[in-house]
Each structure stands twice: as C-alpha cells, then as structure tokens.
Amino acid sequence: MSDTFDQHADNIYQTALDKVPGFTFDNAVARVFPDMIKRSVPGYAETVAMSGIIAGRYATPGSHLYDLGCSLGAVTLAMRHALQARGDELSGCRIIGIDNSQSMIERAGHYVALDEATVPVDMLCADILQYPLQNASVTSLNFVLQFIAPEQRLALLQAIAAATLPGGVLILSEKLCFSAEEQLVQDKLHLDFKRANGYSELEIAQKRSAIENVLIPETEQTHIERLKAAGFSQVVRWYQCFNFASFLAIK
Ligand code: GEK
C-alpha cells in the first residue's frame, strides 16, 4: 500500500484545543477513519460484515447495490465479496459507493483497486441527497442518516424506497437516542466502550463537543415510522449494540 493511503491511529483529539471545531470528514479524519470508527461505534464490524450476508440474500441479477455515505468502502467491499462468493461477477450487478468527502472517496478508490474481487464497483464523490438512484436491490446507509439534516431525512428515504425494486431492501444503521432513563444507561456503556478502546477523558470530551450539532440521533420509533412512511412495507431491527442499532427495511 502506498504511503499516501496508509492508515493511522486516531489521535485527532489527543491534544487540548482552545476551541473544538465542528466535526468534518476531511483528510485528517479519512487517514485515521478505520481506527476511529472501530473504537467509537460498538458493533461497527458486525454491521459491515452482516451487510455482506444481507446483500447475498437480497441482491438480484442486473440490479444496483448502493453504499451511501461509503467512507472508505467497508460495506462496498463486504457486499462485493458476498456477491463474488455467490458467483455473481457476471450477473450484471453493480455496486455503487457514494460519499461527498473527496478524501474518503480517493482512499476508497485505492482500496477497491487493491481488492481482488471482480464484481463491478464504482466509487463516486457526490451528495447522496442529489444523486439519482435507480434499479436498487440493496442499499446501505451505515451510520450516515444521522449526519443528514433531520428535515431532509424523509425525502432521502423516499428517494431510496422509490428506487428500490419490489422485495429489495435498505440496511439502515444508526446511533439511537432513548427515554431519559434508558439514555443514562446506554451513555455510560458507550463511554465505557470508548475508554476500554483507549480514548482518554479529554479525547472523549473534545470529540463529543465536535460532533454535538453534526450527528443528530433519533429514537427507534422515529426511524421505524419514517421508513414505513417512506414506502417500505416491513422493518426489522436485526441488530443492536448499546446505543447503536441496525434495521432492515423491506420494500
Ligand atoms: C462505513 N458507511 O464505513 N452525501 C454523501 N456522503 C455523505 C453525506 C452526503 N450528503 N453526508 C455525510 N456523508 C461508512 C461509515 S461515516 C459514519 C459512514 C461515521 C458521509 C461522510 O462524508 C462520511 O464519510 C459518512 O457519510 C459517515 O460503513 O463517521 O460515524
């Protein structure tokens, strides 16, 4: 792997900052991203791996599989390997990873190029709110909707549902919020998870302040009701680890 695309440990918030800027998916974040997300999001590895299993069940020949907000393409590659294992390299399926961070997409393109599977993949730098989706059997929003302004979330889900073939699916993974009582329990466990993964109290506090107005979590009920309003007929919560959960919405 070239030096340019080496991955590094997340040390972004190790030094005390006078003023913590709002979180963005810039080059500094892209170069530490795998370490950051693994140490910050309980269950991340499972949601990526199971996206491959779900894609293997729901992808149909000749359809598109979308990884929206793909970052470095972890879900794109999990889907690709699942289709490859199914013998789908010539079935006309195409996997399309989209992210509006140029730094993420440059790196993702590099990792896809290094990958040996042959199922076709496109990595695009674009805004998922603008991109014309079509012919979708499987779409992933793996910890992405939480970064979209709440008033734009229904329209995005409607566009995904409209582009989804009958029987196709959306995999939606999100940080959740809860009743005040449950929130206290879940927050403590999430903090323990971060501490156990080596983040200091300073790093945790500065990251929290950076992300405060950028990542806006919602309740499970809000997600399920909105997925149904958007046009999905069935919603199954297939996974939860502390305050992070993943839903399978079936058209
Ligand atoms: C993974 N899914 O590794 N258009 C395109 N991309 C966007 C937009 C937008 N409007 N808004 C945010 N993003 C990945 C992890 S990270 C989650 C997803 C996290 C992108 C943003 O640039 C970033 O790469 C990604 O959504 C969110 O499975 O960091 O907690």
mmCIF file of C-alpha atoms and ligand atoms in Angstrom:
data_model
loop_
_atom_site.group_PDB
_atom_site.id
_atom_site.type_symbol
_atom_site.label_atom_id
_atom_site.label_comp_id
_atom_site.label_asym_id
_atom_site.label_seq_id
_atom_site.Cartn_x
_atom_site.Cartn_y
_atom_site.Cartn_z
ATOM 1 C CA MET A 1 0.000 0.000 0.000
ATOM 2 C CA SER A 2 1.398 3.446 -0.865
ATOM 3 C CA ASP A 3 2.373 5.764 1.998
ATOM 4 C CA THR A 4 -0.314 8.211 0.929
ATOM 5 C CA PHE A 5 -3.031 5.723 1.756
ATOM 6 C CA ASP A 6 -1.557 4.245 4.947
ATOM 7 C CA GLN A 7 -3.988 4.016 7.861
ATOM 8 C CA HIS A 8 -3.093 5.609 11.189
ATOM 9 C CA ALA A 9 -4.207 5.537 14.829
ATOM 10 C CA ASP A 10 -6.842 8.142 15.734
ATOM 11 C CA ASN A 11 -5.033 10.866 17.695
ATOM 12 C CA ILE A 12 -7.152 13.777 16.437
ATOM 13 C CA TYR A 13 -8.463 14.910 19.845
ATOM 14 C CA GLN A 14 -5.435 13.916 21.979
ATOM 15 C CA THR A 15 -4.208 17.497 22.401
ATOM 16 C CA ALA A 16 -6.304 20.079 24.250
ATOM 17 C CA LEU A 17 -7.810 22.586 21.787
ATOM 18 C CA ASP A 18 -8.790 26.183 22.701
ATOM 19 C CA LYS A 19 -11.917 25.838 20.622
ATOM 20 C CA VAL A 20 -13.091 22.487 19.239
ATOM 21 C CA PRO A 21 -14.240 22.944 15.621
ATOM 22 C CA GLY A 22 -17.323 21.118 14.320
ATOM 23 C CA PHE A 23 -16.574 17.619 13.039
ATOM 24 C CA THR A 24 -15.988 17.195 9.275
ATOM 25 C CA PHE A 25 -14.941 14.235 7.127
ATOM 26 C CA ASP A 26 -11.704 15.853 5.972
ATOM 27 C CA ASN A 27 -8.315 14.342 5.149
ATOM 28 C CA ALA A 28 -7.242 14.160 8.802
ATOM 29 C CA VAL A 29 -10.329 12.057 9.586
ATOM 30 C CA ALA A 30 -10.047 9.913 6.425
ATOM 31 C CA ARG A 31 -6.478 8.831 7.271
ATOM 32 C CA VAL A 32 -7.489 7.549 10.739
ATOM 33 C CA PHE A 33 -11.057 6.524 9.870
ATOM 34 C CA PRO A 34 -10.903 2.703 10.275
ATOM 35 C CA ASP A 35 -9.324 3.080 13.738
ATOM 36 C CA MET A 36 -11.714 5.883 14.739
ATOM 37 C CA ILE A 37 -14.936 4.114 13.799
ATOM 38 C CA LYS A 38 -13.873 0.751 15.225
ATOM 39 C CA ARG A 39 -13.019 2.343 18.606
ATOM 40 C CA SER A 40 -16.069 4.640 18.674
ATOM 41 C CA VAL A 41 -19.022 2.658 17.314
ATOM 42 C CA PRO A 42 -19.932 -0.528 19.187
ATOM 43 C CA GLY A 43 -20.956 -3.195 16.689
ATOM 44 C CA TYR A 44 -19.460 -1.456 13.631
ATOM 45 C CA ALA A 45 -17.583 -4.587 12.455
ATOM 46 C CA GLU A 46 -20.785 -6.640 12.710
ATOM 47 C CA THR A 47 -22.905 -4.179 10.714
ATOM 48 C CA VAL A 48 -20.278 -4.181 7.948
ATOM 49 C CA ALA A 49 -19.906 -7.964 7.858
ATOM 50 C CA MET A 50 -23.658 -8.626 8.024
ATOM 51 C CA SER A 51 -24.268 -6.141 5.191
ATOM 52 C CA GLY A 52 -22.456 -8.713 3.070
ATOM 53 C CA ILE A 53 -24.715 -11.504 4.309
ATOM 54 C CA ILE A 54 -27.833 -9.392 3.687
ATOM 55 C CA ALA A 55 -26.608 -8.417 0.213
ATOM 56 C CA GLY A 56 -26.029 -12.089 -0.557
ATOM 57 C CA ARG A 57 -29.685 -12.805 0.184
ATOM 58 C CA TYR A 58 -31.389 -9.775 -1.400
ATOM 59 C CA ALA A 59 -29.245 -8.740 -4.398
ATOM 60 C CA THR A 60 -30.943 -9.659 -7.688
ATOM 61 C CA PRO A 61 -29.266 -10.107 -11.089
ATOM 62 C CA GLY A 62 -28.832 -6.923 -13.099
ATOM 63 C CA SER A 63 -29.544 -4.624 -10.140
ATOM 64 C CA HIS A 64 -27.608 -1.892 -8.376
ATOM 65 C CA LEU A 65 -26.345 -2.133 -4.791
ATOM 66 C CA TYR A 66 -25.730 1.266 -3.219
ATOM 67 C CA ASP A 67 -23.392 2.065 -0.321
ATOM 68 C CA LEU A 68 -24.491 5.620 0.506
ATOM 69 C CA GLY A 69 -22.002 7.577 2.628
ATOM 70 C CA CYS A 70 -19.498 4.812 1.941
ATOM 71 C CA SER A 71 -16.444 6.471 3.616
ATOM 72 C CA LEU A 72 -13.574 4.086 2.811
ATOM 73 C CA GLY A 73 -15.854 1.484 1.229
ATOM 74 C CA ALA A 74 -16.032 -1.117 4.013
ATOM 75 C CA VAL A 75 -19.648 -2.034 3.191
ATOM 76 C CA THR A 76 -18.974 -1.808 -0.564
ATOM 77 C CA LEU A 77 -16.259 -4.445 -0.175
ATOM 78 C CA ALA A 78 -18.361 -6.652 2.143
ATOM 79 C CA MET A 79 -21.151 -6.613 -0.465
ATOM 80 C CA ARG A 80 -18.683 -7.251 -3.280
ATOM 81 C CA HIS A 81 -17.193 -10.288 -1.547
ATOM 82 C CA ALA A 82 -20.648 -11.683 -0.796
ATOM 83 C CA LEU A 83 -21.665 -11.372 -4.447
ATOM 84 C CA GLN A 84 -18.354 -12.782 -5.595
ATOM 85 C CA ALA A 85 -18.852 -15.805 -3.311
ATOM 86 C CA ARG A 86 -22.324 -16.247 -4.825
ATOM 87 C CA GLY A 87 -20.718 -16.387 -8.282
ATOM 88 C CA ASP A 88 -22.262 -13.065 -9.310
ATOM 89 C CA GLU A 89 -19.352 -11.450 -11.120
ATOM 90 C CA LEU A 90 -21.199 -11.763 -14.432
ATOM 91 C CA SER A 91 -24.811 -11.397 -13.231
ATOM 92 C CA GLY A 92 -24.984 -7.727 -14.157
ATOM 93 C CA CYS A 93 -24.974 -6.493 -10.538
ATOM 94 C CA ARG A 94 -23.116 -3.249 -9.955
ATOM 95 C CA ILE A 95 -22.107 -1.847 -6.549
ATOM 96 C CA ILE A 96 -22.030 1.934 -6.298
ATOM 97 C CA GLY A 97 -20.318 3.610 -3.320
ATOM 98 C CA ILE A 98 -21.055 7.306 -2.891
ATOM 99 C CA ASP A 99 -19.542 9.823 -0.472
ATOM 100 C CA ASN A 100 -19.290 13.609 -0.656
ATOM 101 C CA SER A 101 -15.897 13.673 1.074
ATOM 102 C CA GLN A 102 -13.197 13.786 -1.615
ATOM 103 C CA SER A 103 -10.616 12.489 0.882
ATOM 104 C CA MET A 104 -12.757 9.457 1.698
ATOM 105 C CA ILE A 105 -13.529 8.622 -1.938
ATOM 106 C CA GLU A 106 -9.889 8.919 -3.045
ATOM 107 C CA ARG A 107 -8.864 6.432 -0.393
ATOM 108 C CA ALA A 108 -11.876 4.179 -1.019
ATOM 109 C CA GLY A 109 -10.992 4.038 -4.724
ATOM 110 C CA HIS A 110 -7.493 2.955 -3.776
ATOM 111 C CA TYR A 111 -8.748 0.122 -1.540
ATOM 112 C CA VAL A 112 -11.227 -1.062 -4.183
ATOM 113 C CA ALA A 113 -8.430 -1.100 -6.774
ATOM 114 C CA LEU A 114 -6.320 -3.269 -4.445
ATOM 115 C CA ASP A 115 -9.224 -5.668 -3.874
ATOM 116 C CA GLU A 116 -9.050 -8.828 -5.949
ATOM 117 C CA ALA A 117 -12.781 -9.469 -6.433
ATOM 118 C CA THR A 118 -14.198 -8.697 -9.876
ATOM 119 C CA VAL A 119 -17.859 -7.764 -9.269
ATOM 120 C CA PRO A 120 -18.085 -4.248 -10.804
ATOM 121 C CA VAL A 121 -17.780 -1.336 -8.350
ATOM 122 C CA ASP A 122 -17.997 2.435 -8.927
ATOM 123 C CA MET A 123 -16.840 4.868 -6.233
ATOM 124 C CA LEU A 124 -18.344 8.319 -6.718
ATOM 125 C CA CYS A 125 -17.807 11.644 -4.993
ATOM 126 C CA ALA A 126 -21.335 13.044 -4.811
ATOM 127 C CA ASP A 127 -24.033 14.269 -2.444
ATOM 128 C CA ILE A 128 -26.402 11.373 -1.705
ATOM 129 C CA LEU A 129 -29.241 13.914 -1.412
ATOM 130 C CA GLN A 130 -28.768 14.821 -5.087
ATOM 131 C CA TYR A 131 -27.700 11.557 -6.684
ATOM 132 C CA PRO A 132 -30.337 9.863 -8.933
ATOM 133 C CA LEU A 133 -30.762 6.343 -7.521
ATOM 134 C CA GLN A 134 -32.354 3.605 -9.629
ATOM 135 C CA ASN A 135 -32.788 -0.146 -10.016
ATOM 136 C CA ALA A 136 -31.706 -0.873 -6.430
ATOM 137 C CA SER A 137 -31.963 -4.296 -4.819
ATOM 138 C CA VAL A 138 -29.849 -3.450 -1.743
ATOM 139 C CA THR A 139 -28.954 -0.039 -0.314
ATOM 140 C CA SER A 140 -26.844 0.623 2.774
ATOM 141 C CA LEU A 141 -26.889 3.714 4.972
ATOM 142 C CA ASN A 142 -24.312 2.543 7.514
ATOM 143 C CA PHE A 143 -24.183 5.315 10.172
ATOM 144 C CA VAL A 144 -24.902 8.047 7.617
ATOM 145 C CA LEU A 145 -28.523 9.230 8.005
ATOM 146 C CA GLN A 146 -27.537 10.606 11.436
ATOM 147 C CA PHE A 147 -25.341 13.193 9.618
ATOM 148 C CA ILE A 148 -28.148 14.347 7.288
ATOM 149 C CA ALA A 149 -30.244 17.311 8.487
ATOM 150 C CA PRO A 150 -33.382 15.847 10.133
ATOM 151 C CA GLU A 151 -35.710 17.777 7.812
ATOM 152 C CA GLN A 152 -34.045 16.140 4.778
ATOM 153 C CA ARG A 153 -34.153 12.561 6.052
ATOM 154 C CA LEU A 154 -37.668 11.614 4.878
ATOM 155 C CA ALA A 155 -37.008 12.829 1.312
ATOM 156 C CA LEU A 156 -33.801 10.778 1.139
ATOM 157 C CA LEU A 157 -35.578 7.643 2.390
ATOM 158 C CA GLN A 158 -38.431 8.254 -0.074
ATOM 159 C CA ALA A 159 -35.922 8.503 -2.935
ATOM 160 C CA ILE A 160 -34.299 5.244 -1.793
ATOM 161 C CA ALA A 161 -37.665 3.476 -1.463
ATOM 162 C CA ALA A 162 -38.761 4.729 -4.912
ATOM 163 C CA ALA A 163 -35.516 3.414 -6.448
ATOM 164 C CA THR A 164 -35.805 0.033 -4.680
ATOM 165 C CA LEU A 165 -37.136 -2.953 -6.645
ATOM 166 C CA PRO A 166 -40.047 -4.953 -5.134
ATOM 167 C CA GLY A 167 -38.591 -7.193 -2.410
ATOM 168 C CA GLY A 168 -35.408 -5.090 -2.272
ATOM 169 C CA VAL A 169 -34.006 -3.710 0.993
ATOM 170 C CA LEU A 170 -32.420 -0.801 2.788
ATOM 171 C CA ILE A 171 -29.981 -1.551 5.618
ATOM 172 C CA LEU A 172 -30.093 1.429 7.993
ATOM 173 C CA SER A 173 -27.570 1.559 10.843
ATOM 174 C CA GLU A 174 -27.775 4.467 13.286
ATOM 175 C CA LYS A 175 -26.831 5.803 16.688
ATOM 176 C CA LEU A 176 -30.100 5.887 18.643
ATOM 177 C CA CYS A 177 -31.483 8.076 21.403
ATOM 178 C CA PHE A 178 -33.798 6.814 24.139
ATOM 179 C CA SER A 179 -36.067 7.792 27.008
ATOM 180 C CA ALA A 180 -34.147 9.814 29.645
ATOM 181 C CA GLU A 181 -33.907 6.766 31.919
ATOM 182 C CA GLU A 182 -32.518 4.414 29.267
ATOM 183 C CA GLN A 183 -30.279 7.150 27.818
ATOM 184 C CA LEU A 184 -28.316 7.277 31.095
ATOM 185 C CA VAL A 185 -27.639 3.537 30.956
ATOM 186 C CA GLN A 186 -26.701 3.494 27.270
ATOM 187 C CA ASP A 187 -24.452 6.585 27.544
ATOM 188 C CA LYS A 188 -22.492 5.034 30.408
ATOM 189 C CA LEU A 189 -21.950 1.814 28.469
ATOM 190 C CA HIS A 190 -20.883 3.709 25.351
ATOM 191 C CA LEU A 191 -18.405 5.742 27.411
ATOM 192 C CA ASP A 192 -17.018 2.547 28.936
ATOM 193 C CA PHE A 193 -16.621 1.145 25.408
ATOM 194 C CA LYS A 194 -14.591 4.197 24.347
ATOM 195 C CA ARG A 195 -12.435 4.101 27.477
ATOM 196 C CA ALA A 196 -11.821 0.372 27.003
ATOM 197 C CA ASN A 197 -10.639 1.197 23.477
ATOM 198 C CA GLY A 198 -8.002 3.578 24.803
ATOM 199 C CA TYR A 199 -9.653 7.005 24.427
ATOM 200 C CA SER A 200 -8.796 9.440 27.241
ATOM 201 C CA GLU A 201 -11.381 11.617 29.030
ATOM 202 C CA LEU A 202 -10.011 14.627 27.073
ATOM 203 C CA GLU A 203 -10.387 12.860 23.729
ATOM 204 C CA ILE A 204 -13.917 11.740 24.603
ATOM 205 C CA ALA A 205 -14.952 15.243 25.741
ATOM 206 C CA GLN A 206 -13.466 17.027 22.713
ATOM 207 C CA LYS A 207 -14.952 14.544 20.228
ATOM 208 C CA ARG A 208 -18.347 14.892 21.897
ATOM 209 C CA SER A 209 -18.194 18.655 21.551
ATOM 210 C CA ALA A 210 -17.090 18.391 17.871
ATOM 211 C CA ILE A 211 -19.911 16.022 16.965
ATOM 212 C CA GLU A 212 -22.676 17.612 19.069
ATOM 213 C CA ASN A 213 -24.536 19.515 16.344
ATOM 214 C CA VAL A 214 -23.286 17.345 13.479
ATOM 215 C CA LEU A 215 -24.568 13.880 14.446
ATOM 216 C CA ILE A 216 -28.234 14.060 15.442
ATOM 217 C CA PRO A 217 -29.574 10.704 16.692
ATOM 218 C CA GLU A 218 -33.255 9.766 16.794
ATOM 219 C CA THR A 219 -35.336 7.087 18.523
ATOM 220 C CA GLU A 220 -36.022 3.636 17.135
ATOM 221 C CA GLN A 221 -39.715 4.538 16.842
ATOM 222 C CA THR A 222 -38.951 7.620 14.724
ATOM 223 C CA HIS A 223 -36.836 5.513 12.370
ATOM 224 C CA ILE A 224 -39.379 2.721 12.003
ATOM 225 C CA GLU A 225 -42.332 5.065 11.430
ATOM 226 C CA ARG A 226 -40.382 7.152 8.882
ATOM 227 C CA LEU A 227 -39.128 4.085 6.982
ATOM 228 C CA LYS A 228 -42.751 2.950 6.637
ATOM 229 C CA ALA A 229 -43.906 6.440 5.625
ATOM 230 C CA ALA A 230 -41.131 6.485 3.003
ATOM 231 C CA GLY A 231 -42.514 3.388 1.294
ATOM 232 C CA PHE A 232 -41.016 0.311 2.961
ATOM 233 C CA SER A 233 -43.580 -2.347 3.921
ATOM 234 C CA GLN A 234 -41.677 -4.145 6.699
ATOM 235 C CA VAL A 235 -38.968 -3.006 9.110
ATOM 236 C CA VAL A 236 -36.925 -5.441 11.221
ATOM 237 C CA ARG A 237 -34.355 -4.379 13.834
ATOM 238 C CA TRP A 238 -31.819 -7.103 13.149
ATOM 239 C CA TYR A 239 -29.034 -5.773 15.449
ATOM 240 C CA GLN A 240 -28.296 -3.563 18.424
ATOM 241 C CA CYS A 241 -25.138 -2.984 20.464
ATOM 242 C CA PHE A 242 -25.641 -0.420 23.251
ATOM 243 C CA ASN A 243 -26.865 2.830 21.603
ATOM 244 C CA PHE A 244 -26.185 1.721 18.010
ATOM 245 C CA ALA A 245 -28.690 -0.312 16.020
ATOM 246 C CA SER A 246 -29.342 -1.541 12.518
ATOM 247 C CA PHE A 247 -32.678 -2.000 10.732
ATOM 248 C CA LEU A 248 -33.592 -3.948 7.631
ATOM 249 C CA ALA A 249 -36.357 -2.172 5.704
ATOM 250 C CA ILE A 250 -38.011 -4.310 3.025
ATOM 251 C CA LYS A 251 -39.915 -2.731 0.091
HETATM 252 C C1 GEK B 1 -18.844 2.668 6.756
HETATM 253 N N1 GEK B 1 -20.756 3.893 5.847
HETATM 254 O O1 GEK B 1 -17.620 2.593 6.962
HETATM 255 N N2 GEK B 1 -23.563 12.773 0.749
HETATM 256 C C2 GEK B 1 -22.591 11.822 0.692
HETATM 257 N N3 GEK B 1 -21.916 11.385 1.779
HETATM 258 C C3 GEK B 1 -22.213 11.934 2.968
HETATM 259 C C4 GEK B 1 -23.209 12.931 3.097
HETATM 260 C C5 GEK B 1 -23.885 13.350 1.929
HETATM 261 N N4 GEK B 1 -24.848 14.293 1.963
HETATM 262 N N5 GEK B 1 -23.279 13.303 4.412
HETATM 263 C C6 GEK B 1 -22.349 12.573 5.078
HETATM 264 N N6 GEK B 1 -21.716 11.744 4.200
HETATM 265 C C7 GEK B 1 -19.394 4.013 6.372
HETATM 266 C C8 GEK B 1 -19.328 4.955 7.562
HETATM 267 S S1 GEK B 1 -19.398 7.646 8.219
HETATM 268 C C9 GEK B 1 -20.050 7.377 9.801
HETATM 269 C C10 GEK B 1 -20.053 6.249 7.341
HETATM 270 C C11 GEK B 1 -19.287 7.932 10.936
HETATM 271 C C12 GEK B 1 -20.646 10.772 4.503
HETATM 272 C C13 GEK B 1 -19.434 11.369 5.210
HETATM 273 O O2 GEK B 1 -18.547 12.023 4.311
HETATM 274 C C14 GEK B 1 -18.830 10.134 5.876
HETATM 275 O O3 GEK B 1 -17.832 9.536 5.064
HETATM 276 C C15 GEK B 1 -20.020 9.190 6.056
HETATM 277 O O4 GEK B 1 -21.133 9.823 5.418
HETATM 278 C C16 GEK B 1 -20.376 8.919 7.516
HETATM 279 O O5 GEK B 1 -19.618 1.711 6.853
HETATM 280 O O6 GEK B 1 -18.222 8.543 10.750
HETATM 281 O O7 GEK B 1 -19.798 7.741 12.144
#
